[in-house]
GROMACS .gro file of N, CA, C and O in nm:
model
  540
    1MET      N    1  13.483  10.383   9.327
    1MET     CA    2  13.424  10.397   9.195
    1MET      C    3  13.494  10.301   9.098
    1MET      O    4  13.616  10.302   9.089
    2PRO      N    5  13.418  10.220   9.026
    2PRO     CA    6  13.479  10.122   8.935
    2PRO      C    7  13.557  10.190   8.822
    2PRO      O    8  13.515  10.292   8.770
    3THR      N    9  13.668  10.130   8.785
    3THR     CA   10  13.747  10.182   8.673
    3THR      C   11  13.691  10.128   8.542
    3THR      O   12  13.611  10.034   8.540
    4ILE      N   13  13.736  10.185   8.432
    4ILE     CA   14  13.696  10.135   8.300
    4ILE      C   15  13.736   9.988   8.284
    4ILE      O   16  13.662   9.910   8.225
    5PHE      N   17  13.850   9.949   8.340
    5PHE     CA   18  13.893   9.809   8.330
    5PHE      C   19  13.803   9.716   8.411
    5PHE      O   20  13.777   9.603   8.371
    6THR      N   21  13.755   9.762   8.527
    6THR     CA   22  13.661   9.682   8.605
    6THR      C   23  13.534   9.660   8.524
    6THR      O   24  13.479   9.549   8.519
    7LYS      N   25  13.487   9.765   8.459
    7LYS     CA   26  13.366   9.754   8.376
    7LYS      C   27  13.388   9.661   8.258
    7LYS      O   28  13.298   9.586   8.220
    8ILE      N   29  13.507   9.663   8.200
    8ILE     CA   30  13.540   9.572   8.090
    8ILE      C   31  13.537   9.428   8.140
    8ILE      O   32  13.476   9.340   8.078
    9ALA      N   33  13.600   9.402   8.253
    9ALA     CA   34  13.605   9.265   8.307
    9ALA      C   35  13.466   9.213   8.343
    9ALA      O   36  13.440   9.093   8.333
   10LYS      N   37  13.376   9.302   8.383
   10LYS     CA   38  13.240   9.262   8.418
   10LYS      C   39  13.150   9.249   8.294
   10LYS      O   40  13.034   9.210   8.306
   11GLY      N   41  13.201   9.287   8.177
   11GLY     CA   42  13.122   9.280   8.055
   11GLY      C   43  13.031   9.399   8.035
   11GLY      O   44  12.946   9.400   7.945
   12GLU      N   45  13.048   9.503   8.116
   12GLU     CA   46  12.966   9.623   8.103
   12GLU      C   47  13.011   9.709   7.985
   12GLU      O   48  12.933   9.789   7.934
   13ILE      N   49  13.136   9.695   7.947
   13ILE     CA   50  13.192   9.763   7.831
   13ILE      C   51  13.251   9.653   7.743
   13ILE      O   52  13.323   9.566   7.793
   14PRO      N   53  13.222   9.652   7.613
   14PRO     CA   54  13.274   9.546   7.528
   14PRO      C   55  13.426   9.549   7.516
   14PRO      O   56  13.489   9.655   7.527
   15SER      N   57  13.482   9.430   7.496
   15SER     CA   58  13.627   9.418   7.476
   15SER      C   59  13.653   9.298   7.387
   15SER      O   60  13.564   9.217   7.362
   16TYR      N   61  13.777   9.288   7.342
   16TYR     CA   62  13.821   9.171   7.265
   16TYR      C   63  13.897   9.080   7.360
   16TYR      O   64  14.019   9.089   7.375
   17LYS      N   65  13.821   8.994   7.428
   17LYS     CA   66  13.878   8.905   7.531
   17LYS      C   67  13.970   8.802   7.465
   17LYS      O   68  13.935   8.741   7.365
   18VAL      N   69  14.086   8.781   7.528
   18VAL     CA   70  14.178   8.676   7.482
   18VAL      C   71  14.196   8.566   7.586
   18VAL      O   72  14.238   8.456   7.551
   19ALA      N   73  14.164   8.596   7.712
   19ALA     CA   74  14.177   8.495   7.818
   19ALA      C   75  14.107   8.544   7.943
   19ALA      O   76  14.094   8.666   7.965
   20GLU      N   77  14.064   8.447   8.024
   20GLU     CA   78  13.997   8.483   8.148
   20GLU      C   79  13.997   8.363   8.242
   20GLU      O   80  13.989   8.249   8.198
   21ASN      N   81  14.009   8.393   8.370
   21ASN     CA   82  13.984   8.293   8.472
   21ASN      C   83  13.908   8.361   8.585
   21ASN      O   84  13.862   8.476   8.569
   22GLU      N   85  13.895   8.297   8.697
   22GLU     CA   86  13.816   8.350   8.808
   22GLU      C   87  13.867   8.486   8.857
   22GLU      O   88  13.788   8.572   8.896
   23ASP      N   89  13.998   8.506   8.853
   23ASP     CA   90  14.058   8.626   8.914
   23ASP      C   91  14.114   8.729   8.816
   23ASP      O   92  14.137   8.844   8.855
   24PHE      N   93  14.140   8.687   8.691
   24PHE     CA   94  14.210   8.776   8.599
   24PHE      C   95  14.144   8.777   8.461
   24PHE      O   96  14.073   8.683   8.425
   25TYR      N   97  14.172   8.884   8.388
   25TYR     CA   98  14.109   8.903   8.257
   25TYR      C   99  14.213   8.963   8.163
   25TYR      O  100  14.291   9.050   8.204
   26ALA      N  101  14.215   8.915   8.039
   26ALA     CA  102  14.308   8.968   7.938
   26ALA      C  103  14.229   9.004   7.813
   26ALA      O  104  14.145   8.926   7.768
   27PHE      N  105  14.261   9.121   7.757
   27PHE     CA  106  14.189   9.169   7.640
   27PHE      C  107  14.282   9.254   7.554
   27PHE      O  108  14.382   9.308   7.602
   28LEU      N  109  14.249   9.263   7.426
   28LEU     CA  110  14.332   9.340   7.335
   28LEU      C  111  14.324   9.489   7.366
   28LEU      O  112  14.217   9.543   7.396
   29ASP      N  113  14.439   9.554   7.359
   29ASP     CA  114  14.446   9.700   7.371
   29ASP      C  115  14.383   9.759   7.245
   29ASP      O  116  14.417   9.717   7.134
   30ILE      N  117  14.292   9.855   7.259
   30ILE     CA  118  14.227   9.912   7.141
   30ILE      C  119  14.311  10.017   7.071
   30ILE      O  120  14.274  10.066   6.964
   31ALA      N  121  14.425  10.051   7.130
   31ALA     CA  122  14.523  10.140   7.066
   31ALA      C  123  14.657  10.067   7.068
   31ALA      O  124  14.750  10.108   7.138
   32PRO      N  125  14.668   9.959   6.992
   32PRO     CA  126  14.785   9.871   7.004
   32PRO      C  127  14.912   9.925   6.938
   32PRO      O  128  14.907   9.994   6.837
   33MET      N  129  15.024   9.887   6.998
   33MET     CA  130  15.155   9.915   6.936
   33MET      C  131  15.187   9.809   6.832
   33MET      O  132  15.266   9.833   6.743
   34ALA      N  133  15.128   9.691   6.847
   34ALA     CA  134  15.149   9.580   6.754
   34ALA      C  135  15.024   9.494   6.756
   34ALA      O  136  14.949   9.495   6.855
   35LYS      N  137  15.002   9.420   6.650
   35LYS     CA  138  14.890   9.326   6.649
   35LYS      C  139  14.911   9.226   6.762
   35LYS      O  140  15.017   9.167   6.774
   36GLY      N  141  14.808   9.210   6.845
   36GLY     CA  142  14.817   9.118   6.958
   36GLY      C  143  14.851   9.186   7.090
   36GLY      O  144  14.854   9.121   7.194
   37HIS      N  145  14.873   9.319   7.089
   37HIS     CA  146  14.901   9.394   7.213
   37HIS      C  147  14.784   9.372   7.308
   37HIS      O  148  14.670   9.405   7.279
   38THR      N  149  14.814   9.315   7.423
   38THR     CA  150  14.713   9.271   7.518
   38THR      C  151  14.734   9.334   7.654
   38THR      O  152  14.847   9.357   7.697
   39LEU      N  153  14.624   9.361   7.723
   39LEU     CA  154  14.627   9.410   7.861
   39LEU      C  155  14.578   9.300   7.953
   39LEU      O  156  14.480   9.232   7.922
   40VAL      N  157  14.646   9.282   8.064
   40VAL     CA  158  14.612   9.179   8.162
   40VAL      C  159  14.583   9.249   8.294
   40VAL      O  160  14.665   9.328   8.342
   41ILE      N  161  14.466   9.218   8.353
   41ILE     CA  162  14.424   9.287   8.475
   41ILE      C  163  14.373   9.190   8.580
   41ILE      O  164  14.322   9.084   8.547
   42PRO      N  165  14.383   9.229   8.708
   42PRO     CA  166  14.311   9.157   8.811
   42PRO      C  167  14.165   9.203   8.806
   42PRO      O  168  14.138   9.321   8.785
   43LYS      N  169  14.072   9.111   8.824
   43LYS     CA  170  13.930   9.147   8.817
   43LYS      C  171  13.879   9.217   8.943
   43LYS      O  172  13.794   9.304   8.935
   44HIS      N  173  13.928   9.176   9.058
   44HIS     CA  174  13.867   9.217   9.183
   44HIS      C  175  13.950   9.317   9.263
   44HIS      O  176  13.917   9.346   9.378
   45VAL      N  177  14.057   9.367   9.205
   45VAL     CA  178  14.144   9.461   9.274
   45VAL      C  179  14.159   9.583   9.186
   45VAL      O  180  14.198   9.572   9.070
   46GLU      N  181  14.125   9.699   9.240
   46GLU     CA  182  14.130   9.820   9.159
   46GLU      C  183  14.247   9.911   9.194
   46GLU      O  184  14.251  10.025   9.151
   47ASP      N  185  14.342   9.862   9.272
   47ASP     CA  186  14.459   9.944   9.303
   47ASP      C  187  14.533   9.974   9.174
   47ASP      O  188  14.541   9.890   9.085
   48ASP      N  189  14.587  10.092   9.162
   48ASP     CA  190  14.652  10.130   9.036
   48ASP      C  191  14.802  10.103   9.035
   48ASP      O  192  14.867  10.132   8.935
   49TYR      N  193  14.855  10.044   9.139
   49TYR     CA  194  15.000  10.023   9.146
   49TYR      C  195  15.027   9.875   9.174
   49TYR      O  196  14.990   9.823   9.279
   50ILE      N  197  15.093   9.810   9.080
   50ILE     CA  198  15.113   9.665   9.087
   50ILE      C  199  15.184   9.621   9.215
   50ILE      O  200  15.154   9.515   9.270
   51PHE      N  201  15.274   9.704   9.266
   51PHE     CA  202  15.349   9.663   9.385
   51PHE      C  203  15.272   9.685   9.515
   51PHE      O  204  15.323   9.655   9.622
   52ASN      N  205  15.148   9.734   9.505
   52ASN     CA  206  15.059   9.739   9.621
   52ASN      C  207  14.975   9.612   9.634
   52ASN      O  208  14.908   9.593   9.735
   53LEU      N  209  14.978   9.527   9.532
   53LEU     CA  210  14.897   9.404   9.536
   53LEU      C  211  14.948   9.310   9.645
   53LEU      O  212  15.068   9.304   9.671
   54ASP      N  213  14.855   9.235   9.704
   54ASP     CA  214  14.898   9.133   9.800
   54ASP      C  215  14.973   9.024   9.724
   54ASP      O  216  14.961   9.013   9.601
   55ASP      N  217  15.049   8.943   9.795
   55ASP     CA  218  15.134   8.842   9.731
   55ASP      C  219  15.055   8.746   9.642
   55ASP      O  220  15.098   8.715   9.532
   56ARG      N  221  14.941   8.699   9.690
   56ARG     CA  222  14.861   8.603   9.614
   56ARG      C  223  14.816   8.663   9.480
   56ARG      O  224  14.827   8.600   9.376
   57THR      N  225  14.766   8.785   9.485
   57THR     CA  226  14.718   8.850   9.362
   57THR      C  227  14.834   8.881   9.268
   57THR      O  228  14.824   8.857   9.147
   58TYR      N  229  14.943   8.931   9.323
   58TYR     CA  230  15.061   8.963   9.241
   58TYR      C  231  15.114   8.839   9.169
   58TYR      O  232  15.135   8.840   9.048
   59MET      N  233  15.134   8.732   9.244
   59MET     CA  234  15.187   8.609   9.185
   59MET      C  235  15.087   8.549   9.086
   59MET      O  236  15.126   8.498   8.980
   60GLY      N  237  14.960   8.554   9.118
   60GLY     CA  238  14.858   8.503   9.027
   60GLY      C  239  14.852   8.583   8.898
   60GLY      O  240  14.839   8.526   8.789
   61LEU      N  241  14.861   8.715   8.910
   61LEU     CA  242  14.860   8.801   8.791
   61LEU      C  243  14.979   8.770   8.702
   61LEU      O  244  14.964   8.758   8.579
   62CYS      N  245  15.096   8.754   8.761
   62CYS     CA  246  15.217   8.724   8.683
   62CYS      C  247  15.206   8.587   8.615
   62CYS      O  248  15.243   8.572   8.498
   63ALA      N  249  15.155   8.488   8.686
   63ALA     CA  250  15.139   8.354   8.627
   63ALA      C  251  15.038   8.357   8.513
   63ALA      O  252  15.059   8.296   8.408
   64PHE      N  253  14.928   8.428   8.532
   64PHE     CA  254  14.826   8.440   8.427
   64PHE      C  255  14.884   8.514   8.306
   64PHE      O  256  14.865   8.471   8.192
   65ALA      N  257  14.959   8.622   8.331
   65ALA     CA  258  15.021   8.697   8.221
   65ALA      C  259  15.117   8.608   8.142
   65ALA      O  260  15.125   8.618   8.019
   66ARG      N  261  15.189   8.520   8.210
   66ARG     CA  262  15.281   8.429   8.141
   66ARG      C  263  15.203   8.336   8.048
   66ARG      O  264  15.243   8.314   7.933
   67GLU      N  265  15.093   8.281   8.095
   67GLU     CA  266  15.010   8.194   8.011
   67GLU      C  267  14.958   8.270   7.888
   67GLU      O  268  14.958   8.219   7.777
   68VAL      N  269  14.913   8.391   7.911
   68VAL     CA  270  14.862   8.473   7.800
   68VAL      C  271  14.975   8.506   7.703
   68VAL      O  272  14.957   8.498   7.581
   69ALA      N  273  15.093   8.537   7.754
   69ALA     CA  274  15.208   8.566   7.667
   69ALA      C  275  15.244   8.445   7.581
   69ALA      O  276  15.276   8.460   7.463
   70GLN      N  277  15.237   8.326   7.639
   70GLN     CA  278  15.265   8.205   7.562
   70GLN      C  279  15.161   8.189   7.450
   70GLN      O  280  15.196   8.150   7.338
   71ALA      N  281  15.037   8.220   7.479
   71ALA     CA  282  14.931   8.212   7.378
   71ALA      C  283  14.952   8.316   7.268
   71ALA      O  284  14.936   8.288   7.149
   72ILE      N  285  14.991   8.437   7.308
   72ILE     CA  286  15.018   8.542   7.209
   72ILE      C  287  15.131   8.498   7.117
   72ILE      O  288  15.121   8.509   6.995
   73LYS      N  289  15.239   8.448   7.176
   73LYS     CA  290  15.355   8.406   7.096
   73LYS      C  291  15.318   8.297   6.996
   73LYS      O  292  15.366   8.295   6.883
   74ALA      N  293  15.228   8.208   7.035
   74ALA     CA  294  15.185   8.100   6.946
   74ALA      C  295  15.090   8.151   6.838
   74ALA      O  296  15.086   8.096   6.728
   75ALA      N  297  15.016   8.257   6.866
   75ALA     CA  298  14.913   8.305   6.773
   75ALA      C  299  14.959   8.417   6.681
   75ALA      O  300  14.906   8.433   6.571
   76VAL      N  301  15.057   8.495   6.726
   76VAL     CA  302  15.099   8.615   6.652
   76VAL      C  303  15.246   8.599   6.613
   76VAL      O  304  15.330   8.574   6.700
   77PRO      N  305  15.278   8.614   6.485
   77PRO     CA  306  15.418   8.603   6.445
   77PRO      C  307  15.504   8.709   6.515
   77PRO      O  308  15.483   8.829   6.497
   78CYS      N  309  15.596   8.662   6.599
   78CYS     CA  310  15.686   8.754   6.670
   78CYS      C  311  15.803   8.673   6.726
   78CYS      O  312  15.794   8.551   6.740
   79GLN      N  313  15.911   8.744   6.759
   79GLN     CA  314  16.026   8.677   6.820
   79GLN      C  315  16.005   8.650   6.968
   79GLN      O  316  16.052   8.552   7.022
   80ARG      N  317  15.937   8.744   7.033
   80ARG     CA  318  15.904   8.728   7.175
   80ARG      C  319  15.793   8.822   7.213
   80ARG      O  320  15.750   8.903   7.132
   81VAL      N  321  15.748   8.813   7.336
   81VAL     CA  322  15.644   8.901   7.386
   81VAL      C  323  15.705   8.987   7.497
   81VAL      O  324  15.759   8.934   7.594
   82GLY      N  325  15.699   9.118   7.477
   82GLY     CA  326  15.752   9.212   7.576
   82GLY      C  327  15.649   9.239   7.685
   82GLY      O  328  15.528   9.224   7.664
   83VAL      N  329  15.700   9.280   7.801
   83VAL     CA  330  15.615   9.307   7.916
   83VAL      C  331  15.645   9.447   7.966
   83VAL      O  332  15.761   9.486   7.980
   84ALA      N  333  15.539   9.522   7.995
   84ALA     CA  334  15.555   9.655   8.054
   84ALA      C  335  15.443   9.677   8.156
   84ALA      O  336  15.330   9.637   8.134
   85VAL      N  337  15.481   9.742   8.264
   85VAL     CA  338  15.383   9.783   8.365
   85VAL      C  339  15.407   9.931   8.389
   85VAL      O  340  15.509   9.969   8.446
   86LEU      N  341  15.315  10.012   8.342
   86LEU     CA  342  15.327  10.156   8.358
   86LEU      C  343  15.228  10.205   8.462
   86LEU      O  344  15.264  10.274   8.556
   87GLY      N  345  15.102  10.176   8.438
   87GLY     CA  346  14.999  10.212   8.534
   87GLY      C  347  14.965  10.358   8.541
   87GLY      O  348  14.903  10.403   8.638
   88MET      N  349  15.003  10.435   8.441
   88MET     CA  350  14.977  10.577   8.445
   88MET      C  351  14.850  10.615   8.369
   88MET      O  352  14.787  10.715   8.399
   89GLU      N  353  14.810  10.535   8.271
   89GLU     CA  354  14.698  10.571   8.184
   89GLU      C  355  14.562  10.544   8.246
   89GLU      O  356  14.469  10.619   8.227
   90VAL      N  357  14.548  10.434   8.314
   90VAL     CA  358  14.421  10.393   8.377
   90VAL      C  359  14.451  10.356   8.521
   90VAL      O  360  14.544  10.279   8.546
   91PRO      N  361  14.374  10.407   8.616
   91PRO     CA  362  14.403  10.378   8.758
   91PRO      C  363  14.357  10.239   8.800
   91PRO      O  364  14.270  10.223   8.886
   92HIS      N  365  14.415  10.138   8.737
   92HIS     CA  366  14.385   9.998   8.765
   92HIS      C  367  14.509   9.919   8.724
   92HIS      O  368  14.555   9.933   8.610
   93THR      N  369  14.565   9.840   8.812
   93THR     CA  370  14.684   9.763   8.779
   93THR      C  371  14.662   9.688   8.648
   93THR      O  372  14.560   9.622   8.630
   94HIS      N  373  14.757   9.701   8.557
   94HIS     CA  374  14.750   9.627   8.432
   94HIS      C  375  14.889   9.606   8.375
   94HIS      O  376  14.980   9.685   8.396
   95ILE      N  377  14.903   9.493   8.306
   95ILE     CA  378  15.028   9.454   8.242
   95ILE      C  379  15.006   9.460   8.091
   95ILE      O  380  14.907   9.408   8.041
   96HIS      N  381  15.098   9.526   8.021
   96HIS     CA  382  15.097   9.527   7.875
   96HIS      C  383  15.181   9.409   7.827
   96HIS      O  384  15.295   9.391   7.871
   97LEU      N  385  15.125   9.329   7.735
   97LEU     CA  386  15.199   9.223   7.668
   97LEU      C  387  15.201   9.260   7.520
   97LEU      O  388  15.094   9.273   7.458
   98VAL      N  389  15.320   9.280   7.465
   98VAL     CA  390  15.333   9.330   7.328
   98VAL      C  391  15.421   9.236   7.245
   98VAL      O  392  15.537   9.214   7.279
   99PRO      N  393  15.365   9.182   7.135
   99PRO     CA  394  15.448   9.101   7.045
   99PRO      C  395  15.562   9.186   6.989
   99PRO      O  396  15.539   9.300   6.944
  100LEU      N  397  15.684   9.132   6.991
  100LEU     CA  398  15.801   9.207   6.950
  100LEU      C  399  15.882   9.133   6.844
  100LEU      O  400  15.898   9.012   6.852
  101ASN      N  401  15.932   9.211   6.750
  101ASN     CA  402  16.034   9.162   6.658
  101ASN      C  403  16.161   9.245   6.672
  101ASN      O  404  16.269   9.199   6.639
  102THR      N  405  16.146   9.367   6.722
  102THR     CA  406  16.259   9.453   6.756
  102THR      C  407  16.224   9.529   6.884
  102THR      O  408  16.107   9.538   6.921
  103GLU      N  409  16.324   9.585   6.950
  103GLU     CA  410  16.298   9.663   7.071
  103GLU      C  411  16.212   9.785   7.041
  103GLU      O  412  16.134   9.829   7.125
  104ALA      N  413  16.222   9.839   6.921
  104ALA     CA  414  16.144   9.957   6.883
  104ALA      C  415  15.993   9.928   6.882
  104ALA      O  416  15.912  10.021   6.888
  105ASP      N  417  15.957   9.800   6.875
  105ASP     CA  418  15.815   9.765   6.874
  105ASP      C  419  15.746   9.800   7.006
  105ASP      O  420  15.624   9.805   7.013
  106MET      N  421  15.825   9.825   7.110
  106MET     CA  422  15.767   9.853   7.242
  106MET      C  423  15.790   9.998   7.283
  106MET      O  424  15.812  10.029   7.398
  107ASP      N  425  15.780  10.087   7.188
  107ASP     CA  426  15.796  10.230   7.216
  107ASP      C  427  15.656  10.290   7.230
  107ASP      O  428  15.583  10.304   7.132
  108PHE      N  429  15.620  10.325   7.351
  108PHE     CA  430  15.485  10.376   7.377
  108PHE      C  431  15.460  10.513   7.314
  108PHE      O  432  15.346  10.558   7.309
  109ARG      N  433  15.564  10.578   7.264
  109ARG     CA  434  15.547  10.709   7.200
  109ARG      C  435  15.513  10.699   7.053
  109ARG      O  436  15.470  10.795   6.993
  110LYS      N  437  15.532  10.582   6.993
  110LYS     CA  438  15.507  10.569   6.849
  110LYS      C  439  15.357  10.566   6.819
  110LYS      O  440  15.274  10.539   6.906
  111SER      N  441  15.323  10.592   6.695
  111SER     CA  442  15.184  10.589   6.651
  111SER      C  443  15.125  10.451   6.673
  111SER      O  444  15.191  10.350   6.650
  112LYS      N  445  15.002  10.450   6.715
  112LYS     CA  446  14.933  10.323   6.740
  112LYS      C  447  14.872  10.270   6.609
  112LYS      O  448  14.843  10.345   6.517
  113LEU      N  449  14.856  10.140   6.603
  113LEU     CA  450  14.793  10.078   6.486
  113LEU      C  451  14.644  10.107   6.486
  113LEU      O  452  14.582  10.120   6.592
  114GLU      N  453  14.589  10.113   6.368
  114GLU     CA  454  14.444  10.124   6.353
  114GLU      C  455  14.397   9.997   6.287
  114GLU      O  456  14.434   9.969   6.173
  115LEU      N  457  14.318   9.918   6.360
  115LEU     CA  458  14.270   9.790   6.310
  115LEU      C  459  14.118   9.793   6.301
  115LEU      O  460  14.051   9.861   6.379
  116SER      N  461  14.065   9.715   6.210
  116SER     CA  462  13.921   9.705   6.197
  116SER      C  463  13.867   9.614   6.307
  116SER      O  464  13.942   9.537   6.369
  117GLN      N  465  13.736   9.619   6.328
  117GLN     CA  466  13.673   9.530   6.426
  117GLN      C  467  13.697   9.384   6.388
  117GLN      O  468  13.720   9.301   6.476
  118ASP      N  469  13.694   9.355   6.258
  118ASP     CA  470  13.718   9.218   6.213
  118ASP      C  471  13.860   9.174   6.245
  118ASP      O  472  13.883   9.059   6.285
  119GLU      N  473  13.958   9.264   6.227
  119GLU     CA  474  14.097   9.230   6.260
  119GLU      C  475  14.112   9.205   6.409
  119GLU      O  476  14.175   9.107   6.451
  120PHE      N  477  14.056   9.294   6.491
  120PHE     CA  478  14.061   9.274   6.637
  120PHE      C  479  13.999   9.139   6.675
  120PHE      O  480  14.057   9.063   6.752
  121ALA      N  481  13.882   9.111   6.620
  121ALA     CA  482  13.811   8.987   6.652
  121ALA      C  483  13.892   8.864   6.612
  121ALA      O  484  13.900   8.767   6.687
  122ALA      N  485  13.954   8.869   6.494
  122ALA     CA  486  14.033   8.754   6.447
  122ALA      C  487  14.156   8.733   6.534
  122ALA      O  488  14.189   8.618   6.570
  123ILE      N  489  14.222   8.840   6.572
  123ILE     CA  490  14.340   8.829   6.658
  123ILE      C  491  14.301   8.774   6.794
  123ILE      O  492  14.364   8.683   6.847
  124ALA      N  493  14.194   8.830   6.853
  124ALA     CA  494  14.148   8.783   6.984
  124ALA      C  495  14.112   8.635   6.980
  124ALA      O  496  14.148   8.559   7.070
  125SER      N  497  14.044   8.594   6.874
  125SER     CA  498  14.004   8.454   6.859
  125SER      C  499  14.126   8.363   6.849
  125SER      O  500  14.130   8.256   6.912
  126SER      N  501  14.227   8.406   6.774
  126SER     CA  502  14.350   8.325   6.759
  126SER      C  503  14.423   8.311   6.892
  126SER      O  504  14.469   8.202   6.926
  127ILE      N  505  14.434   8.421   6.965
  127ILE     CA  506  14.504   8.416   7.094
  127ILE      C  507  14.425   8.330   7.192
  127ILE      O  508  14.481   8.247   7.263
  128TYR      N  509  14.293   8.348   7.195
  128TYR     CA  510  14.210   8.268   7.286
  128TYR      C  511  14.225   8.118   7.257
  128TYR      O  512  14.237   8.038   7.350
  129ALA      N  513  14.225   8.082   7.129
  129ALA     CA  514  14.240   7.940   7.093
  129ALA      C  515  14.373   7.886   7.144
  129ALA      O  516  14.380   7.772   7.193
  130GLU      N  517  14.479   7.964   7.136
  130GLU     CA  518  14.610   7.922   7.188
  130GLU      C  519  14.611   7.919   7.340
  130GLU      O  520  14.673   7.833   7.401
  131TYR      N  521  14.542   8.014   7.403
  131TYR     CA  522  14.534   8.017   7.549
  131TYR      C  523  14.469   7.888   7.601
  131TYR      O  524  14.515   7.829   7.699
  132VAL      N  525  14.363   7.846   7.536
  132VAL     CA  526  14.295   7.723   7.577
  132VAL      C  527  14.392   7.605   7.571
  132VAL      O  528  14.391   7.519   7.659
  133LYS      N  529  14.479   7.602   7.471
  133LYS     CA  530  14.578   7.495   7.459
  133LYS      C  531  14.681   7.502   7.573
  133LYS      O  532  14.726   7.400   7.624
  134VAL      N  533  14.724   7.625   7.608
  134VAL     CA  534  14.824   7.645   7.713
  134VAL      C  535  14.768   7.602   7.848
  134VAL      O  536  14.839   7.545   7.930
  135LYS      N  537  14.641   7.631   7.871
  135LYS     CA  538  14.576   7.597   7.998
  135LYS      C  539  14.571   7.448   8.007
  135LYS      O  540  14.566   7.375   8.083
   0.00000   0.00000   0.00000
C-alpha cells in the first residue's frame, strides 16, 4: 500500500517541492521546526527504515540530501543545516533537513511554525532556485 510520501512524490497529494531527480524527492515539511525544514525521500522505495535500503539507494539518498542541504543553506538564513532520521512518523524512509542557528532549533518536541501558503511557496521557490544552481 502506498505511503503518503509515495503519493506526494507522484503528485497525487500536493506538496511544496524544493528538489527532485529520477530517484529522490524533497519537499517542505508542513509542520516545520524552522523555515526551510525539508523532507527528503526515495521515490521508489517504501521501506520505513533507512538502514534497510540497498547501498545504491542509501548512497544516492545521502548525496541528494547533501545537495538539497546546500540549497537550503544558500536560500535560508542559518548557520548550518541539521540532519535527522527518525522514521517513526511516516512508514517511509525520510531525512529531515532543518536550518539551524542553535541546537535548540532541532528539538522535535517544540511547537511547530505556522506558515501561510504564500510563505511556504516563497521558501520552496527560493530553495529550488538554489538547488538548480548546486546541480
